[in-house]
PDB file of C-alpha atoms in Angstrom:
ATOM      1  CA  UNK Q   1    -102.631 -87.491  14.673  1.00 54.00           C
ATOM      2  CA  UNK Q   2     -99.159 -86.152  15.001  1.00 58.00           C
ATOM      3  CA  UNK Q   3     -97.746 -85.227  17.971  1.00 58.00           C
ATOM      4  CA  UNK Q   4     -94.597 -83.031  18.244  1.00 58.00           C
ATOM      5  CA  UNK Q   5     -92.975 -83.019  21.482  1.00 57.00           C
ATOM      6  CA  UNK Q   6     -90.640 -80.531  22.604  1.00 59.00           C
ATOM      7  CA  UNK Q   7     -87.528 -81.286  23.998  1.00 58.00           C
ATOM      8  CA  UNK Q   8     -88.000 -79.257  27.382  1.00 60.00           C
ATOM      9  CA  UNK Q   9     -84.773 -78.482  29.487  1.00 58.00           C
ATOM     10  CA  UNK Q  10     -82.514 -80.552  27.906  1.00 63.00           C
ATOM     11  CA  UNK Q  11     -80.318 -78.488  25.451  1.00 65.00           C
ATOM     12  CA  UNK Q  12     -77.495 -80.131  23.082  1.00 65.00           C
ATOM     13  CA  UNK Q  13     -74.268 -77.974  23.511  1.00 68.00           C
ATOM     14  CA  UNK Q  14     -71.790 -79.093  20.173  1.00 78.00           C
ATOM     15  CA  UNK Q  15     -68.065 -77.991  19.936  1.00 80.00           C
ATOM     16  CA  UNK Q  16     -64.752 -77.977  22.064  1.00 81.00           C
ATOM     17  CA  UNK Q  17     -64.455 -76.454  24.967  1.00 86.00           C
ATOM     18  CA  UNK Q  18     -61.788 -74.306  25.930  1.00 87.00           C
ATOM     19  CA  UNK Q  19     -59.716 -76.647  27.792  1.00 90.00           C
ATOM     20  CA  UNK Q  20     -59.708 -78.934  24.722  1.00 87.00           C
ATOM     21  CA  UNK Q  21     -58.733 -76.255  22.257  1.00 88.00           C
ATOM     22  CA  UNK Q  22     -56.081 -75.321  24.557  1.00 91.00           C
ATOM     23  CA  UNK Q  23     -54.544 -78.900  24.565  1.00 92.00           C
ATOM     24  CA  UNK Q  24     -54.487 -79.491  20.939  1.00 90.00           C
ATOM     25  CA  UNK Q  25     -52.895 -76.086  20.431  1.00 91.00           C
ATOM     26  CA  UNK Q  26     -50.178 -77.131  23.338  1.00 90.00           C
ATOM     27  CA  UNK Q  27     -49.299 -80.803  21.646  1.00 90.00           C
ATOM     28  CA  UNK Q  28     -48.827 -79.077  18.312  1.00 89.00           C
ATOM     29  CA  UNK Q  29     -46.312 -76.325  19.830  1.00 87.00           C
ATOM     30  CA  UNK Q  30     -44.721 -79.393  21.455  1.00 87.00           C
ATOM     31  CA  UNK Q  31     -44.825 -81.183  18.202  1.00 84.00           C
ATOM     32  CA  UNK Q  32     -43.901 -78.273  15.910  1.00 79.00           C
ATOM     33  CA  UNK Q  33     -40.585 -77.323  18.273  1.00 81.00           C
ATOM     34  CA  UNK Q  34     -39.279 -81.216  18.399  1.00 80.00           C
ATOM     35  CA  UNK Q  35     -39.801 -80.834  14.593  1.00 73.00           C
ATOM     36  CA  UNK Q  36     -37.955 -77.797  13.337  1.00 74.00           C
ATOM     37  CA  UNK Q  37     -34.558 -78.418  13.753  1.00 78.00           C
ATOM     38  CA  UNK Q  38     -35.126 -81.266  11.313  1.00 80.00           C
ATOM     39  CA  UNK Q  39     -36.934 -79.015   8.998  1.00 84.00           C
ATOM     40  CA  UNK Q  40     -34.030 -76.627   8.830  1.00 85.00           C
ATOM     41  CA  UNK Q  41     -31.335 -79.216   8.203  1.00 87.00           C
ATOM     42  CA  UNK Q  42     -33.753 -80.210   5.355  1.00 88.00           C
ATOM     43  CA  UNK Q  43     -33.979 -76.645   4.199  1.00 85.00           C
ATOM     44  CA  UNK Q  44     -30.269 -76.366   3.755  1.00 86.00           C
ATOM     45  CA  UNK Q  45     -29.515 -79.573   2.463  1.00 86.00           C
ATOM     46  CA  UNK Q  46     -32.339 -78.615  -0.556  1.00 86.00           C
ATOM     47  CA  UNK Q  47     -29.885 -75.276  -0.870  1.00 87.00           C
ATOM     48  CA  UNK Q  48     -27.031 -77.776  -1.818  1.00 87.00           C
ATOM     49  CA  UNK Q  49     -29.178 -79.872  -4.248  1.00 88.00           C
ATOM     50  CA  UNK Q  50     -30.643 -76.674  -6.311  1.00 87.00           C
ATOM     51  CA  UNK Q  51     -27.167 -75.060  -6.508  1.00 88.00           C
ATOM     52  CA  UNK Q  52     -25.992 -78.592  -7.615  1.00 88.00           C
ATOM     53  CA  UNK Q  53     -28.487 -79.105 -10.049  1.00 88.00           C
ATOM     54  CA  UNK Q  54     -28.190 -75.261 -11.282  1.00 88.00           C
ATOM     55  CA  UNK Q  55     -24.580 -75.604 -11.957  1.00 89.00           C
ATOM     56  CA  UNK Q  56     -25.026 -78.625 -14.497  1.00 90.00           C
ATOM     57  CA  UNK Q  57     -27.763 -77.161 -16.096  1.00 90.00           C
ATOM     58  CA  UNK Q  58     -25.381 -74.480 -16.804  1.00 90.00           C
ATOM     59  CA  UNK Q  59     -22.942 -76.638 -17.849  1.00 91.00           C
ATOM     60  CA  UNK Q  60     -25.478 -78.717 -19.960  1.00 92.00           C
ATOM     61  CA  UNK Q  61     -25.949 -74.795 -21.371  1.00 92.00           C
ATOM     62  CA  UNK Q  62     -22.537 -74.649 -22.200  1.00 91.00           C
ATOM     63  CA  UNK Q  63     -21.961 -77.580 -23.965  1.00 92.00           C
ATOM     64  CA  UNK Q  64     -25.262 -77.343 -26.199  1.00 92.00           C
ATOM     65  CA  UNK Q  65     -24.536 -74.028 -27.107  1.00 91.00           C
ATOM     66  CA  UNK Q  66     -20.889 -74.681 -28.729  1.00 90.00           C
ATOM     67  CA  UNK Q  67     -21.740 -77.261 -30.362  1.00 91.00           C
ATOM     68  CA  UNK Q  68     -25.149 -75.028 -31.924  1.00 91.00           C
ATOM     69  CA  UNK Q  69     -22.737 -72.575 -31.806  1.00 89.00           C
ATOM     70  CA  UNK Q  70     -20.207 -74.150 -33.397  1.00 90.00           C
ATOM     71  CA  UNK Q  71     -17.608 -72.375 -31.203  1.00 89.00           C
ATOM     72  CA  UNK Q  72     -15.879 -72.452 -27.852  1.00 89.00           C
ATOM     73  CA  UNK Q  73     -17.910 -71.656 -25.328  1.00 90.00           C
ATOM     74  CA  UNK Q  74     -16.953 -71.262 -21.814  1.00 90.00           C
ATOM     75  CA  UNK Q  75     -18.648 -72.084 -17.765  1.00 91.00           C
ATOM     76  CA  UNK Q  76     -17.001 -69.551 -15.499  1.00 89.00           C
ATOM     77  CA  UNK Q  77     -18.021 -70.404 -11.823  1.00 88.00           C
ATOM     78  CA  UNK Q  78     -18.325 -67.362  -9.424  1.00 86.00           C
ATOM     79  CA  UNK Q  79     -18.747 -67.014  -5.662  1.00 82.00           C
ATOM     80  CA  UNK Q  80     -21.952 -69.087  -3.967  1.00 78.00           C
ATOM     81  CA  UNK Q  81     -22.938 -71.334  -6.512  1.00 82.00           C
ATOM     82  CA  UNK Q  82     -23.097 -68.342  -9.130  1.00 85.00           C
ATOM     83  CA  UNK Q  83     -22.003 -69.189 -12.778  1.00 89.00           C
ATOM     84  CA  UNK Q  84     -22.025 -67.536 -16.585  1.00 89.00           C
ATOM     85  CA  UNK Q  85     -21.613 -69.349 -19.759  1.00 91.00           C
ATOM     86  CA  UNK Q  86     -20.193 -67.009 -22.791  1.00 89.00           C
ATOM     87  CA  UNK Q  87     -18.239 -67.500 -25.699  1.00 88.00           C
ATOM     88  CA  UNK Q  88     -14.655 -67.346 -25.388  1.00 85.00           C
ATOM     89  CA  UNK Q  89     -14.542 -65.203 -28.228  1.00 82.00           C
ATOM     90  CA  UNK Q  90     -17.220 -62.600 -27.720  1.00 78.00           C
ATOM     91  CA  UNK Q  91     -17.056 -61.379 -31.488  1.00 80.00           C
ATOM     92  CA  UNK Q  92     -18.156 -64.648 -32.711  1.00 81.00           C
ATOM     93  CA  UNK Q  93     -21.449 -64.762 -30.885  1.00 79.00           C
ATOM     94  CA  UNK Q  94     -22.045 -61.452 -31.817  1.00 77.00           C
ATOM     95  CA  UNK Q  95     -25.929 -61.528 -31.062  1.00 81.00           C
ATOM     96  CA  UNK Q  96     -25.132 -61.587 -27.568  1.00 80.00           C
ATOM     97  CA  UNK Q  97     -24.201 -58.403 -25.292  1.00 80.00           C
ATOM     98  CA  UNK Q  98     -20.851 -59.089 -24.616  1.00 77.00           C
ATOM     99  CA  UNK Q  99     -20.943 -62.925 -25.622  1.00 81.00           C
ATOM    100  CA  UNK Q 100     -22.950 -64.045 -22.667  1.00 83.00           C
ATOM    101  CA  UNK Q 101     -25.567 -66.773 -23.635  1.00 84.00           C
ATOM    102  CA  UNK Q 102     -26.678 -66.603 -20.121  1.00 84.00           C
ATOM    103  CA  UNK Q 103     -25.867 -66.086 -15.832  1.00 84.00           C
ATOM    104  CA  UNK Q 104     -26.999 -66.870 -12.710  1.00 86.00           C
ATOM    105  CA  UNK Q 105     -26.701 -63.733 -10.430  1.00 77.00           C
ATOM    106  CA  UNK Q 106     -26.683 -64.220  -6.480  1.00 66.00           C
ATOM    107  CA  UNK Q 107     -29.539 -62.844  -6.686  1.00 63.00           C
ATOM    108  CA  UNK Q 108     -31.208 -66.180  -8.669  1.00 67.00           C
ATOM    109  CA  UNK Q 109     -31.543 -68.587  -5.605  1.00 60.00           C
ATOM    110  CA  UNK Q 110     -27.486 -68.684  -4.681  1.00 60.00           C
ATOM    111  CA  UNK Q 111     -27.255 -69.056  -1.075  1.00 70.00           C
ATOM    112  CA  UNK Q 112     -23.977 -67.312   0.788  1.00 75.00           C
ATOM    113  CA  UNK Q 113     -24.118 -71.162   2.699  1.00 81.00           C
ATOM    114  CA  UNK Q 114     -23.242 -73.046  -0.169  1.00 84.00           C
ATOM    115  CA  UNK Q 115     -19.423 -73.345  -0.759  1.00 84.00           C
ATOM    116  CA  UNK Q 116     -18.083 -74.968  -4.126  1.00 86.00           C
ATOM    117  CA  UNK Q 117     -14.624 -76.321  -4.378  1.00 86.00           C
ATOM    118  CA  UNK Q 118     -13.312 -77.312  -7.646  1.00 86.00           C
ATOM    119  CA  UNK Q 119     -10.602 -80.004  -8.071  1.00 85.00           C
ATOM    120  CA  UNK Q 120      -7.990 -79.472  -9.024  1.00 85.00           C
ATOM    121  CA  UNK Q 121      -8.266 -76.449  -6.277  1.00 83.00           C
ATOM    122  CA  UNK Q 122      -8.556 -72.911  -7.649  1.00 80.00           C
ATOM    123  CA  UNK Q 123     -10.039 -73.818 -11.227  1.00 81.00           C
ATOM    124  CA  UNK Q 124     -13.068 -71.987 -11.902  1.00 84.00           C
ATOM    125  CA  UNK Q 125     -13.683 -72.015 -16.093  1.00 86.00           C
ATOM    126  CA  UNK Q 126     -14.297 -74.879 -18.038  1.00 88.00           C
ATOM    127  CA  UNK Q 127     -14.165 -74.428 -21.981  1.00 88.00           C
ATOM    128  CA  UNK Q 128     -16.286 -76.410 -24.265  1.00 89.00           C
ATOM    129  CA  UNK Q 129     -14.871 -77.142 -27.463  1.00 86.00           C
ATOM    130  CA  UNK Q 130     -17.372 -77.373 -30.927  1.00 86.00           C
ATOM    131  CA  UNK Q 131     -17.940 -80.455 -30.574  1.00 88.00           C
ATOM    132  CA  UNK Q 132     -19.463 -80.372 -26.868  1.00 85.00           C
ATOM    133  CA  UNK Q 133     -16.039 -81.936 -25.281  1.00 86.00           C
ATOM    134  CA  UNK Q 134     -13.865 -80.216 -22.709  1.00 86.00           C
ATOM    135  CA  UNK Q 135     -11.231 -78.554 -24.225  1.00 80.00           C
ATOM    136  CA  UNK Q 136      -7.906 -79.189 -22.433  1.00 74.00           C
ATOM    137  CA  UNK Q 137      -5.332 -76.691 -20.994  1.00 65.00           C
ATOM    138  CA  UNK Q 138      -3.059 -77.071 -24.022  1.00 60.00           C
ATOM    139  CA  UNK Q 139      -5.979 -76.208 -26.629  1.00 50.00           C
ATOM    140  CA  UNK Q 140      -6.394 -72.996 -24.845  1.00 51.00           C
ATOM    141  CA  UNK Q 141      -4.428 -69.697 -24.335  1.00 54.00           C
ATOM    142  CA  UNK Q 142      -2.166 -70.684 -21.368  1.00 51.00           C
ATOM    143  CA  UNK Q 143      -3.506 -67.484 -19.548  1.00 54.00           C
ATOM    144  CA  UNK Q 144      -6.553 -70.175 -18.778  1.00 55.00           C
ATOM    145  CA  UNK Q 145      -6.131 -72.495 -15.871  1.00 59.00           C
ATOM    146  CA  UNK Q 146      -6.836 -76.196 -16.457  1.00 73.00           C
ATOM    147  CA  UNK Q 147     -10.262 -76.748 -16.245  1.00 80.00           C
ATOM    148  CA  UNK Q 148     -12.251 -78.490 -13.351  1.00 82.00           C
ATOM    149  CA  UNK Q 149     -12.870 -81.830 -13.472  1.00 84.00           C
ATOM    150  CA  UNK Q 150     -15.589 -81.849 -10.209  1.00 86.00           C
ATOM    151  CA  UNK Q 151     -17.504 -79.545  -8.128  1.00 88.00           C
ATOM    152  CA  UNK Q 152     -17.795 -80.594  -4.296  1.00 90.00           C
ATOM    153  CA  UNK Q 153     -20.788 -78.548  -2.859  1.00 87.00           C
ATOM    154  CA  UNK Q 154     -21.138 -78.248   0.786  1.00 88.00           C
ATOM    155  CA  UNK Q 155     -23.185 -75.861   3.189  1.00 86.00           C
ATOM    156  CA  UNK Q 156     -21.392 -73.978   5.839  1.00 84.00           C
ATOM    157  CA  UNK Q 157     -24.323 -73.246   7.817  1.00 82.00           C
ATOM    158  CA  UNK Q 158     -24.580 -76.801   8.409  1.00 84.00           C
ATOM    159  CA  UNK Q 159     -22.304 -79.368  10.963  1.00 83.00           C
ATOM    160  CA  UNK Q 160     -20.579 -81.972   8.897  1.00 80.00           C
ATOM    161  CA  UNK Q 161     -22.787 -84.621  10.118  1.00 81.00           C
ATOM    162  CA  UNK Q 162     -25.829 -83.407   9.113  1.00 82.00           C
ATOM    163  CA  UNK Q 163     -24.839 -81.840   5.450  1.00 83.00           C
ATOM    164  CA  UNK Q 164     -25.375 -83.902   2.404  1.00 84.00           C
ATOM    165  CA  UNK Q 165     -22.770 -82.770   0.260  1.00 87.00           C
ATOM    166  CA  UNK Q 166     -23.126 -83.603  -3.520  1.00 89.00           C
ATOM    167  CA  UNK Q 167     -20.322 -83.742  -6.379  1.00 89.00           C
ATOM    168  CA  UNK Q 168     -21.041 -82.918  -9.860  1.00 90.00           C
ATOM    169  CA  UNK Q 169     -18.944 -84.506 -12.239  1.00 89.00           C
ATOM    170  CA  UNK Q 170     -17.519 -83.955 -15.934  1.00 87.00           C
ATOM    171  CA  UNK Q 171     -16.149 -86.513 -17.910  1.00 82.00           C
ATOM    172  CA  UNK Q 172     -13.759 -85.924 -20.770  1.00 74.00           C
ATOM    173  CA  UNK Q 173     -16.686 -86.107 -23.407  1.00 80.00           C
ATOM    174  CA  UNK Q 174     -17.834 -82.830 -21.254  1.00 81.00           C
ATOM    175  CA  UNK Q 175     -20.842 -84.442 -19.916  1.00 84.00           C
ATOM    176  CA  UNK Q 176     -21.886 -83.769 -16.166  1.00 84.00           C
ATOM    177  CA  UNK Q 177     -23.354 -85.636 -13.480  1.00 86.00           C
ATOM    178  CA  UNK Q 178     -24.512 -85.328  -9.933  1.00 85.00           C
ATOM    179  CA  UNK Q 179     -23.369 -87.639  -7.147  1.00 85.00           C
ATOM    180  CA  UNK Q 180     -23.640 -88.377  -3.975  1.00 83.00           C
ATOM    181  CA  UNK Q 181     -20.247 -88.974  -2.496  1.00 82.00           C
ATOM    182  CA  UNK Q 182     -22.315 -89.877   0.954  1.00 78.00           C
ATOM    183  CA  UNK Q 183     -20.470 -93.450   1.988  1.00 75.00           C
ATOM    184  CA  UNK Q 184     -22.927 -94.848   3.908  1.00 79.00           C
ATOM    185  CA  UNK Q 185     -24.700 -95.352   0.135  1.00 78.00           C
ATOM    186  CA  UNK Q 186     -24.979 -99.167  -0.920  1.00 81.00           C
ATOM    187  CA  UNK Q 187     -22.514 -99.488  -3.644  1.00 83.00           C
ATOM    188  CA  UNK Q 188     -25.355-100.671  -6.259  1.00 83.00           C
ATOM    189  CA  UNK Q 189     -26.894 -97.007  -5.424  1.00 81.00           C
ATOM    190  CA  UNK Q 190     -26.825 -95.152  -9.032  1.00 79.00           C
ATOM    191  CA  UNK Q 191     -26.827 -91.733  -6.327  1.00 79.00           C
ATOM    192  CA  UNK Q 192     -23.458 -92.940  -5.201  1.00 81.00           C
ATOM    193  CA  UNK Q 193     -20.315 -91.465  -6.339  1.00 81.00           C
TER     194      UNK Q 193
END
């Protein structure tokens, strides 16, 4: 025969009480304030690296397009990491409004953090000739400036000891690269500039 017994009196309670809830939501207020300093620093350093990375795709953009092209095509660098590539001559790319093969607005991710200085200082436009290589000052109408030869990117929102600044270079041949100029790098470190 089978017996059931009841279990009389003794009832099994399962869950947290309210003093435990209230401790685990205390540690991770404790936890989530000691963390977000940190987490902003992060934030703006990943501002840098997309405007960095966003200004050699366009001029990667640049430089495939004269040479499809098969004319001069210009990167004209703007305020906050914003940038257009066009033809120089608009009338020879003339299925494109006004020659413009394509532009990153400040409205496209650009942060009003991120500062870009060009060397040599005040150059903003580099020209691409046909043959995807920079073309220099003396190919050009001398009404252009000499063209860049790196882009230093910074964040002003940050102190100077917490922002990773990168540099993105172009060699003669008109291809670009992103560095770290960081020197705390090792110098084996392909990041390192």
């Amino acid at each position: 025969m089978l017996v059931l017994a009841k279990n009389r009196g003794k009832t099994s309670h399962r869950g947290f009480t309210l003093i435990e809830l209230m401790t685990v939501v205390a540690v991770i207020g404790v936890l989530a304030a000691l963390g977000l300093p940190s987490y902003r620093i992060w934030i703006e350093n990943t501002k840098i690296r997309t405007a960095a990375e966003s200004i050699q795709s366009g001029l990667q953009k640049a430089r495939v397009e004269a040479i499809k092209r098969n004319v001069r095509v210009q990167f004209v660098l703007g305020a906050n990491s914003t940038w257009t590539v066009s033809c120089v001559t608009a009338a020879q790319c003339a299925d494109l409004a006004g020659g413009v093969v394509e532009t990153r607005g400040a409205s496209d991710g650009s942060s009003a953090n991120i500062t870009v200085t060009a060397t040599p200082a005040g150059s903003t436009t580099i020209i691409f000739s046909n043959f995807g290589t920079v073309s220099p000052a003396s190919a050009i109408a001398p009404v252009v400036p000499v063209p860049f030869t790196q882009l230093e990117l910074n964040n002003a929102a940050l102190d100077s000891a917490d922002s990773r600044k990168l540099r993105v270079m172009i060699g003669p041949g008109g291809v670009g690269r992103t560095c770290d100029p960081y020197s705390g790098l090792s110098t084996s470190d392909p990041r390192k500039c």
